[in-house]
Coordinates of C-alpha atoms in Angstrom, one line a residue:
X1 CA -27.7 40.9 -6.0
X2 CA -24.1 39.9 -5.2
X3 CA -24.9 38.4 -2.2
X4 CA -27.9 36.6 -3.6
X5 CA -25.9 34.9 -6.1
X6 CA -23.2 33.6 -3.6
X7 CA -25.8 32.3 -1.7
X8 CA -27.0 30.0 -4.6
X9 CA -23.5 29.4 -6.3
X10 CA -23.1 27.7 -2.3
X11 CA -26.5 26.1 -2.3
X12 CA -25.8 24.2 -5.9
X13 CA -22.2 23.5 -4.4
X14 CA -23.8 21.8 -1.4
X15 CA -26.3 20.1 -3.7
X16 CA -23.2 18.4 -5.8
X17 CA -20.9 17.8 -3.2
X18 CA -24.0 15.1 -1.4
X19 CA -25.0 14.0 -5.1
X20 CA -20.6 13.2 -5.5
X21 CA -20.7 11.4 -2.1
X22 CA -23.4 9.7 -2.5
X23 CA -22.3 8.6 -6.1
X24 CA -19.1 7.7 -4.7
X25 CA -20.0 5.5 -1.9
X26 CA -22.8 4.2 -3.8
X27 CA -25.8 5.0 -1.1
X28 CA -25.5 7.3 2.1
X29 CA -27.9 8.0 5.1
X30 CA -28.3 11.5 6.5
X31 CA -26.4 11.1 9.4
X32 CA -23.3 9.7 7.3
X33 CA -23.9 12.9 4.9
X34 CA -24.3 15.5 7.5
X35 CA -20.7 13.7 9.2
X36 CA -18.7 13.5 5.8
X37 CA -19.7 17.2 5.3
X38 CA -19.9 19.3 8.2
X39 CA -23.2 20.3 7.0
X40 CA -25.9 19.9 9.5
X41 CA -28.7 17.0 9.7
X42 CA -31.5 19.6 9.3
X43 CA -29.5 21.1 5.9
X44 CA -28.6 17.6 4.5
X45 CA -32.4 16.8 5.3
X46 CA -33.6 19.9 3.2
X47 CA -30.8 19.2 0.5
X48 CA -32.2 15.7 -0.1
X49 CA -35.7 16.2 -0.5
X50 CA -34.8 18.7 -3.0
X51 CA -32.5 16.3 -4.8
X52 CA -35.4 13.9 -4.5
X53 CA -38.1 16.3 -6.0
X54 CA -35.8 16.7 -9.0
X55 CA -35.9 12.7 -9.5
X56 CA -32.2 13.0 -9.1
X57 CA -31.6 10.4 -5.9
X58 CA -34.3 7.7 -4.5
X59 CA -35.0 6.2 -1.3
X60 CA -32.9 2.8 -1.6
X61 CA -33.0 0.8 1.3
X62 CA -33.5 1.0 5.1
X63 CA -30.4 0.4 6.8
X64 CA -29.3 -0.9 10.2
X65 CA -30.1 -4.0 12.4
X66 CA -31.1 -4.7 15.8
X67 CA -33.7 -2.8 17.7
X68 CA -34.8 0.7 17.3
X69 CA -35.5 3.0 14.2
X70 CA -33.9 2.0 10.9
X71 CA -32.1 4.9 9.0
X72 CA -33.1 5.4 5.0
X73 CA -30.2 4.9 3.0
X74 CA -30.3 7.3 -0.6
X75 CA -28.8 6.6 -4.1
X76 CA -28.4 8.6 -7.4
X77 CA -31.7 7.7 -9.5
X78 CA -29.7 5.7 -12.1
X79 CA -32.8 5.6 -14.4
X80 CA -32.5 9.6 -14.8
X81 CA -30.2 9.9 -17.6
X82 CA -27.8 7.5 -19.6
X83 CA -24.8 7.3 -21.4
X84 CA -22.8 6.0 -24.2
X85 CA -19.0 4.9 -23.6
X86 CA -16.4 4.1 -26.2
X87 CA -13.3 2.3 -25.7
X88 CA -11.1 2.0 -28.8
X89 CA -8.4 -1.0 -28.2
X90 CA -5.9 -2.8 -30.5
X91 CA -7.9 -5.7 -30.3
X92 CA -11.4 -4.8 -29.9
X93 CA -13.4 -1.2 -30.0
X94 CA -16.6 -1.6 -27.4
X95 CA -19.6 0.6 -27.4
X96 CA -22.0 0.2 -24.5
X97 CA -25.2 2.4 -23.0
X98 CA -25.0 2.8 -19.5
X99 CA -27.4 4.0 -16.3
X100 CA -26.1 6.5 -14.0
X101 CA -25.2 3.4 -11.5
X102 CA -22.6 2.4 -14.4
X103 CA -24.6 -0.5 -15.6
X104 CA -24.0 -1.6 -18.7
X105 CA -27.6 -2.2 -20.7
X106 CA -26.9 -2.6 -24.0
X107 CA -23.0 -3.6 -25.3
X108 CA -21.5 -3.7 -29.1
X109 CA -18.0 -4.9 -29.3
X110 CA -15.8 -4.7 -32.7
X111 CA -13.0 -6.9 -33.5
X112 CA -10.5 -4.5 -34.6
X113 CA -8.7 -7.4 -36.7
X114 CA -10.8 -6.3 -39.8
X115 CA -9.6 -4.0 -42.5
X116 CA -11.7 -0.9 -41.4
X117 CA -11.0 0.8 -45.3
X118 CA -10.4 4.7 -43.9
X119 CA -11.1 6.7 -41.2
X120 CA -13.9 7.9 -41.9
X121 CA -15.5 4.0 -42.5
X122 CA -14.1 3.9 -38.7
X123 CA -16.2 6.6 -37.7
X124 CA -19.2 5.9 -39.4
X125 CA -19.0 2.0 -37.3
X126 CA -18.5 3.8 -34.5
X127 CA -21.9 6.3 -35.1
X128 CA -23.8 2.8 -35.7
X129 CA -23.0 1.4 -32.7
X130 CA -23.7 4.3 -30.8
X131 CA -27.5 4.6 -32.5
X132 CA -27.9 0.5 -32.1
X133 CA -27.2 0.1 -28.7
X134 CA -29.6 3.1 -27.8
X135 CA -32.3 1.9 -30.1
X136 CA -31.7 -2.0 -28.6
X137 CA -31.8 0.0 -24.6
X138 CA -35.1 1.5 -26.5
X139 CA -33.9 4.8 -24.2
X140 CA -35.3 7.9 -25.8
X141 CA -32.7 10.2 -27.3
X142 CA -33.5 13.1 -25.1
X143 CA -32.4 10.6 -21.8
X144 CA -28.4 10.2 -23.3
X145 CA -26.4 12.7 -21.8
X146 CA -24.1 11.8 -24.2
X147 CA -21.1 9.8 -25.6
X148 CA -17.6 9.2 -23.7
X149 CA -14.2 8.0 -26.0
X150 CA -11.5 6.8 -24.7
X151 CA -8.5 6.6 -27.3
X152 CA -5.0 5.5 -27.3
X153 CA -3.2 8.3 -26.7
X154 CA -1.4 10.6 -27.2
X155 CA -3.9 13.6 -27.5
X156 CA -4.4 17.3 -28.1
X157 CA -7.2 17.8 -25.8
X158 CA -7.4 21.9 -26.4
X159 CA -8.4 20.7 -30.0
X160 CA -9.6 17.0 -29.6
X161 CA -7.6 15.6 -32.2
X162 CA -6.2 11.5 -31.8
X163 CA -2.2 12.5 -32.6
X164 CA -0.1 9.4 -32.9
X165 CA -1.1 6.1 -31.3
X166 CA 1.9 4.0 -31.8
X167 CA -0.4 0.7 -32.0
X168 CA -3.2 1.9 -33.8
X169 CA -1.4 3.9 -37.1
X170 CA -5.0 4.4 -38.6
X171 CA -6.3 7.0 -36.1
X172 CA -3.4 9.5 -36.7
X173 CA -4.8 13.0 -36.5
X174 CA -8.1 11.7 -36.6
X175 CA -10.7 15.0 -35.3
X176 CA -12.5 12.3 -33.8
X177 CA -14.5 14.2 -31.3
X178 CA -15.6 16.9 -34.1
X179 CA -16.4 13.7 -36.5
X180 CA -18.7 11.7 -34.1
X181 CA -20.5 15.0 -32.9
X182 CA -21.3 15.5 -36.4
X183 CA -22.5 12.4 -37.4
X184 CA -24.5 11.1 -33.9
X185 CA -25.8 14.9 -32.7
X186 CA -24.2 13.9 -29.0
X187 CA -21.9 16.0 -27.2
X188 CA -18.5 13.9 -26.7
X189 CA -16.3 13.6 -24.4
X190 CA -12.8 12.5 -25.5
X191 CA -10.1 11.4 -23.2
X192 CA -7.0 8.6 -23.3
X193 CA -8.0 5.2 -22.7
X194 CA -6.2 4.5 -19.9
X195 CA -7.7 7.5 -18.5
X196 CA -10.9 6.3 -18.8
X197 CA -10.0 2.9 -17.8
X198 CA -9.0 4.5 -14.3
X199 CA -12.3 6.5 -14.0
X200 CA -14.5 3.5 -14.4
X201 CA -11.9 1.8 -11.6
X202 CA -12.0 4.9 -9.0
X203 CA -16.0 5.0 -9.5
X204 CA -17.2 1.6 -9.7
X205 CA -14.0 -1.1 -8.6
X206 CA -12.7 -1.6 -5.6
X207 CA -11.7 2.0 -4.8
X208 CA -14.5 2.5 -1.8
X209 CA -12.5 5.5 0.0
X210 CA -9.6 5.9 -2.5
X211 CA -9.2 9.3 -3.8
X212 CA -5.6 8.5 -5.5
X213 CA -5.6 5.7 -7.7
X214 CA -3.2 4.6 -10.4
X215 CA -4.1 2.3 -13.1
X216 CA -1.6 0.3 -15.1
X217 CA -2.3 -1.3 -18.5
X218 CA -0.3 -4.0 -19.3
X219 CA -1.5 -4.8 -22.6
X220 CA -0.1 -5.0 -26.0
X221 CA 1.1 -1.2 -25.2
X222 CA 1.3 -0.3 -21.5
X223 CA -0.1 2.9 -20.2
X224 CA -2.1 4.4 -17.3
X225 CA -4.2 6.8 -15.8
X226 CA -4.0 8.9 -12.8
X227 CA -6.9 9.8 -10.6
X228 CA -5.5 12.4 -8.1
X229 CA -8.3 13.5 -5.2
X230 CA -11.0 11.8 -7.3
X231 CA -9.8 14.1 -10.4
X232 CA -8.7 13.0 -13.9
X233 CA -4.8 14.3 -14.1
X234 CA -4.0 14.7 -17.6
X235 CA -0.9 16.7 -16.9
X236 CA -0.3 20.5 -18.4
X237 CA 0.4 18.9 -22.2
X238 CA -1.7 15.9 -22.0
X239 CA 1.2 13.3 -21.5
X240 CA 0.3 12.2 -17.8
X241 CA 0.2 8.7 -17.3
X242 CA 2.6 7.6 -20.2
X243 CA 3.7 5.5 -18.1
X244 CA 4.9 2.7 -21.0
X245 CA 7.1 5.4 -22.1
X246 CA 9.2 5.5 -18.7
X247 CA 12.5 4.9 -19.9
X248 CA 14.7 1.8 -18.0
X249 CA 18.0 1.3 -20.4
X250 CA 18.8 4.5 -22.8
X251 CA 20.9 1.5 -25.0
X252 CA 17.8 -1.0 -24.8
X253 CA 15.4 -1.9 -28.1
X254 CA 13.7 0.5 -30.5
X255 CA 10.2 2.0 -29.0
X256 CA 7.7 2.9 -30.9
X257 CA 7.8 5.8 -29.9
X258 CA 11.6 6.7 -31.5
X259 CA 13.1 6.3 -27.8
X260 CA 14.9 3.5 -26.6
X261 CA 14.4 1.4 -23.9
X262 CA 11.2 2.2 -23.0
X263 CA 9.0 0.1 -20.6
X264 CA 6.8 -0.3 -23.5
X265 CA 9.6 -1.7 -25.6
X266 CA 11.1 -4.1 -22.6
X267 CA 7.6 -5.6 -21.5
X268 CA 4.5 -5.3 -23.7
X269 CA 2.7 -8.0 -25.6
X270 CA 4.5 -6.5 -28.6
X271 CA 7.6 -6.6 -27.2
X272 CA 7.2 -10.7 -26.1
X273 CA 6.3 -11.4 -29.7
X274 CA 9.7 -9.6 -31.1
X275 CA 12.0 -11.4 -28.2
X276 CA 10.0 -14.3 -28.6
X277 CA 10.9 -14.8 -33.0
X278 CA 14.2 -13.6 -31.9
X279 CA 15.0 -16.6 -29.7
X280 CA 13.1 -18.9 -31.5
X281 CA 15.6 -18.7 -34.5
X282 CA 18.7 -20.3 -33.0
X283 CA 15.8 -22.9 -31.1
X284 CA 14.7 -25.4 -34.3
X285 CA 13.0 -28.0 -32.1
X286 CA 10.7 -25.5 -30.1
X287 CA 6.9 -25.9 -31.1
X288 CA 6.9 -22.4 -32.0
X289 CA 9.8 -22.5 -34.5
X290 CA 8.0 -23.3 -38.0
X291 CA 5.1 -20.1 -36.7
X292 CA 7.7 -17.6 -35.6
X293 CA 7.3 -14.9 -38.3
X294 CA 3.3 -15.3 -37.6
X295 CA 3.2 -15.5 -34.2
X296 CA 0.2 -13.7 -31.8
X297 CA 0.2 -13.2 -27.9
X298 CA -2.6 -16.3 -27.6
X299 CA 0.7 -18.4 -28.9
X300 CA 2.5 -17.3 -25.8
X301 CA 0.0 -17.7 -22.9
X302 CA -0.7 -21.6 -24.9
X303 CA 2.7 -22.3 -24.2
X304 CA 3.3 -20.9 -21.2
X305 CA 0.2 -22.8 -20.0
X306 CA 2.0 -26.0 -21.0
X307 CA 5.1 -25.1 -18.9
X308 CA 7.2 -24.0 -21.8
X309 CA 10.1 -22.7 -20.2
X310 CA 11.2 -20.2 -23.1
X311 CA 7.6 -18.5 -23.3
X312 CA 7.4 -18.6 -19.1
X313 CA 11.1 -16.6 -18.7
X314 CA 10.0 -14.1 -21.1
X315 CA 6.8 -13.3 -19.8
X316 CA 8.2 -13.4 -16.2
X317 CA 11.2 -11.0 -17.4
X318 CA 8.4 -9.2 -18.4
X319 CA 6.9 -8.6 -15.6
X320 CA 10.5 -7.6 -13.9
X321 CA 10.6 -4.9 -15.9
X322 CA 6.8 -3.6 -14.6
X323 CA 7.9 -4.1 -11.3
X324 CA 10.7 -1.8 -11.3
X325 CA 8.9 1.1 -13.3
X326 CA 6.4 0.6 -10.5
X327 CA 8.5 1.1 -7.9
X328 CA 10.0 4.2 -9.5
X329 CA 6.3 5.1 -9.6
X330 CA 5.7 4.4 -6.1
X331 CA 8.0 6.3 -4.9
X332 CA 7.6 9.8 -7.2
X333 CA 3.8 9.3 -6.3
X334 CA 2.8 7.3 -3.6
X335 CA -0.7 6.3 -4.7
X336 CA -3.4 5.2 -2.4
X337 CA -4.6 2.1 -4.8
X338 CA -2.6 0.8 -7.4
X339 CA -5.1 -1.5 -10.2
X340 CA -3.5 -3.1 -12.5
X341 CA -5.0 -5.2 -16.1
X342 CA -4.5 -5.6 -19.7
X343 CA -4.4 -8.8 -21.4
X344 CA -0.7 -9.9 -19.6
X345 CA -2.4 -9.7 -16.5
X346 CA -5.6 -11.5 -17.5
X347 CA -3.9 -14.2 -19.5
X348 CA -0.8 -15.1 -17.4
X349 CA -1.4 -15.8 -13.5
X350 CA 1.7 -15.1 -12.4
X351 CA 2.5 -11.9 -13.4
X352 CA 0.7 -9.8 -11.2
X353 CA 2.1 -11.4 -8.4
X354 CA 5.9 -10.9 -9.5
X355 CA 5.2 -7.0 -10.7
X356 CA 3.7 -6.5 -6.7
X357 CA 6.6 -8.5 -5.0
X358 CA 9.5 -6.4 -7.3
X359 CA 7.9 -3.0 -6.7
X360 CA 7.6 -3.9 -3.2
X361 CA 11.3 -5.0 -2.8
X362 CA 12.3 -2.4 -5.0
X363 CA 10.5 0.7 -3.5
X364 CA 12.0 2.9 -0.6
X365 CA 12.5 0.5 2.1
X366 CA 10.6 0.9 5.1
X367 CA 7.3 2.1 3.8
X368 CA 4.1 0.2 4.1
X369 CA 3.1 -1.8 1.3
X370 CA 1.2 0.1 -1.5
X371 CA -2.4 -2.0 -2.0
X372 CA -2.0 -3.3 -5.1
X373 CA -4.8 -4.9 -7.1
X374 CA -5.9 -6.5 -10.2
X375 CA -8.4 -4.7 -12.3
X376 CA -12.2 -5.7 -10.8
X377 CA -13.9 -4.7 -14.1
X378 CA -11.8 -6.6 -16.9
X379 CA -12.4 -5.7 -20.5
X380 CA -15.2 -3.2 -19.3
X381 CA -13.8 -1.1 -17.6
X382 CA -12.6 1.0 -20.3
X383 CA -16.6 1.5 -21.6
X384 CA -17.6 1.5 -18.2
X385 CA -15.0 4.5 -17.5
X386 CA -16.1 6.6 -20.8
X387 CA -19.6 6.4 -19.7
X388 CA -18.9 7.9 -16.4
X389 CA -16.6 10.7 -18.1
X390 CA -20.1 12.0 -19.6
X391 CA -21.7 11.6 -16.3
X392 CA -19.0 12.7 -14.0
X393 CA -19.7 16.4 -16.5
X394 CA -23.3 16.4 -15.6
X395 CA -22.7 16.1 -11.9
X396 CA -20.1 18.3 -11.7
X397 CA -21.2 21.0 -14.2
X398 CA -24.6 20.4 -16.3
X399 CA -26.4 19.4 -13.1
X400 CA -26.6 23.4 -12.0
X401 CA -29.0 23.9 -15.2
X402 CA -31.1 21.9 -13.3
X403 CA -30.4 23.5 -10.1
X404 CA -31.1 26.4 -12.3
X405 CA -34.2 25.3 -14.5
X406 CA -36.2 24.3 -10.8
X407 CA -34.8 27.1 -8.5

């Protein structure tokens, strides 16, 4: 009986690891299967007509060009199952229903500007989205896998409580996950939102072949997410990838946080604003001067666009700073890919390009450049990410009830 089950605990091992490859790369023939996993072509043939019988991969293409016999290309079955992603943001909170393929069918966004009343109000928005965009996608309930959060952080994951997001003061010990299970009857899958912001990046950016990724949000907060061999890494308390917390001058400005000089308080879009009204009083003929106790990030990126030179040094000081706390990250971690977005890079053309050439010069000299990229999936990829949270748990776990269910 032992031996039995070994013998299936490896079958449904070999059945995820070609549904993971194939969902990372996209599509894969047999050949390119049976070469990525040592398996051979006869097993990988077997494995795939099995995965096909379940509905879980399809025939996509036939691939190759030139004389002689074409080879069949698979792909997961994106119409299978769906999910639901969340992605809660200072600005906006986005819910969207997704295929397997990360396709975003039906979208909700919620401009977080409003007075949302209490927590639970919050909640309850969040529970209609979640039943709106399904009904809109007119996908049966039965078909959702279910729903994928990403939060600002920090977290208790062991109990799924939101602790104390310095931006967003309202979701403070907020039991979000136990809330929304409650109110929407879907499993949920919590995680930070720069977490999830570097899942949707490894699995459907430009990460083909990239196992180790790092994704920097340079937002109105900065964080990131680590992807470390194509795994989430959290870190043992949860605190992996506070990256805006990095400290750079111990005698700098108040962070949020109660540290000081933190990256966070040195270069966010919160920290522009504050250095910003500070130089704006002792400058009475700037534009900016009569708005500088109201001012908002869009003010910035107006001026800088009009060659300001006050707004253009800060925001380029800015991105100094970013560079420097990624080259002390390039050289603790070494990532493969480095993506970088968030609404200073989106808004501001030239800050990406000053972060790369300062971590660059200010890395360990000698090593190769680190590729360095801005994010391919903008303000979706945190939705985008959540979704695949829920589906990167079916592959990887729930899947083997299916092994299970069809022998």
């Amino acid at each position: 009986m032992r031996e039995k089950n070994k013998q299936v605990q490896l079958k449904n091992y070999n059945r995820r690891s070609v549904l993971n490859y194939i969902r990372k790369n996209k599509t894969a023939t047999k050949a390119g299967l049976s070469a990525a996993s040592g398996l051979t072509f006869m097993a990988i043939k077997k494995i795939l007509e099995e995965l096909e019988d379940l509905n879980l991969i399809r025939c996509d293409e036939l691939e190759g060009i030139g004389v002689g016999r074409k080879a069949v290309s698979y792909a997961v079955n994106e119409a299978y199952r769906y999910t639901i992603g969340i992605h809660i943001n200072k600005f906006v909170t986005s819910v969207a229903l997704m295929n397997l393929r990360g396709d975003i069918l039906q979208i909700k966004r919620y401009g977080m500007e409003q007075d949302m009343g209490s927590q639970y109000a919050f909640v309850d928005m969040l529970a209609d989205g979640v039943r709106e965009v399904a009904a809109q996608a007119k996908i049966e309930r039965e078909k959702i896998l279910g729903v994928g959060v990403g939060v600002p952080g920090p977290l208790d994951t062991k109990s799924d409580i939101v602790l104390t997001p310095p931006n967003i003061p309202m979701l403070r010990y907020l039991p979000l996950k136990e809330i929304l299970e409650e109110k929407t009857g879907y499993p949920v899958f919590m995680q930070k939102d720069t977490n999830v912001i570097a899942f949707g990046e490894y699995w459907y950016g430009n990460a083909k072949d990239t196992y180790d990724l790092t994704y920097i949000d340079v937002d109105m907060g900065i964080g990131s997410g680590l992807i470390i061999d194509g795994r989430m890494n959290i870190g043992a308390n949860s605190i992996a990838g506070e990256f805006g917390h990095i400290i750079l001058d111990v005698n700098g400005p108040l962070c949020n946080c109660g540290n000081r000089g933190c990256l966070e308080a040195m270069s966010s879009g919160i920290a522009i604003l504050k250095e910003l009204r500070r130089q704006l009083e002792t400058q009475r003929a700037h534009p900016l001067y009569e708005k500088r106790e109201k001012l908002v990030i869009g003010d910035v990126f107006e001026m800088a666009g009009k060659k300001d030179l006050l707004t253009i040094s800060i925001l380029n000081q800015s991105a100094f700073y970013v560079g420097i706390a990624i080259a002390n990250l390039i050289n603790i971690l070494d990532p493969q890919k480095i993506v970088l977005g968030g609404i200073l890079i989106q808004r501001y053309p030239r800050y990406f390009d000053i972060v790369k050439d300062v971590a660059n010069s200010h890395k360990v000299k000698g090593a190769r450049e680190n590729d360095m990229e801005i994010s391919s999936l903008g303000e979706n990829a945190g939705v985008i990410g959540a979704g695949e949270v829920v589906a990167d748990h079916f592959f990887s776990e729930a899947v083997n009830e299916v092994f299970v269910k069809n022998g």
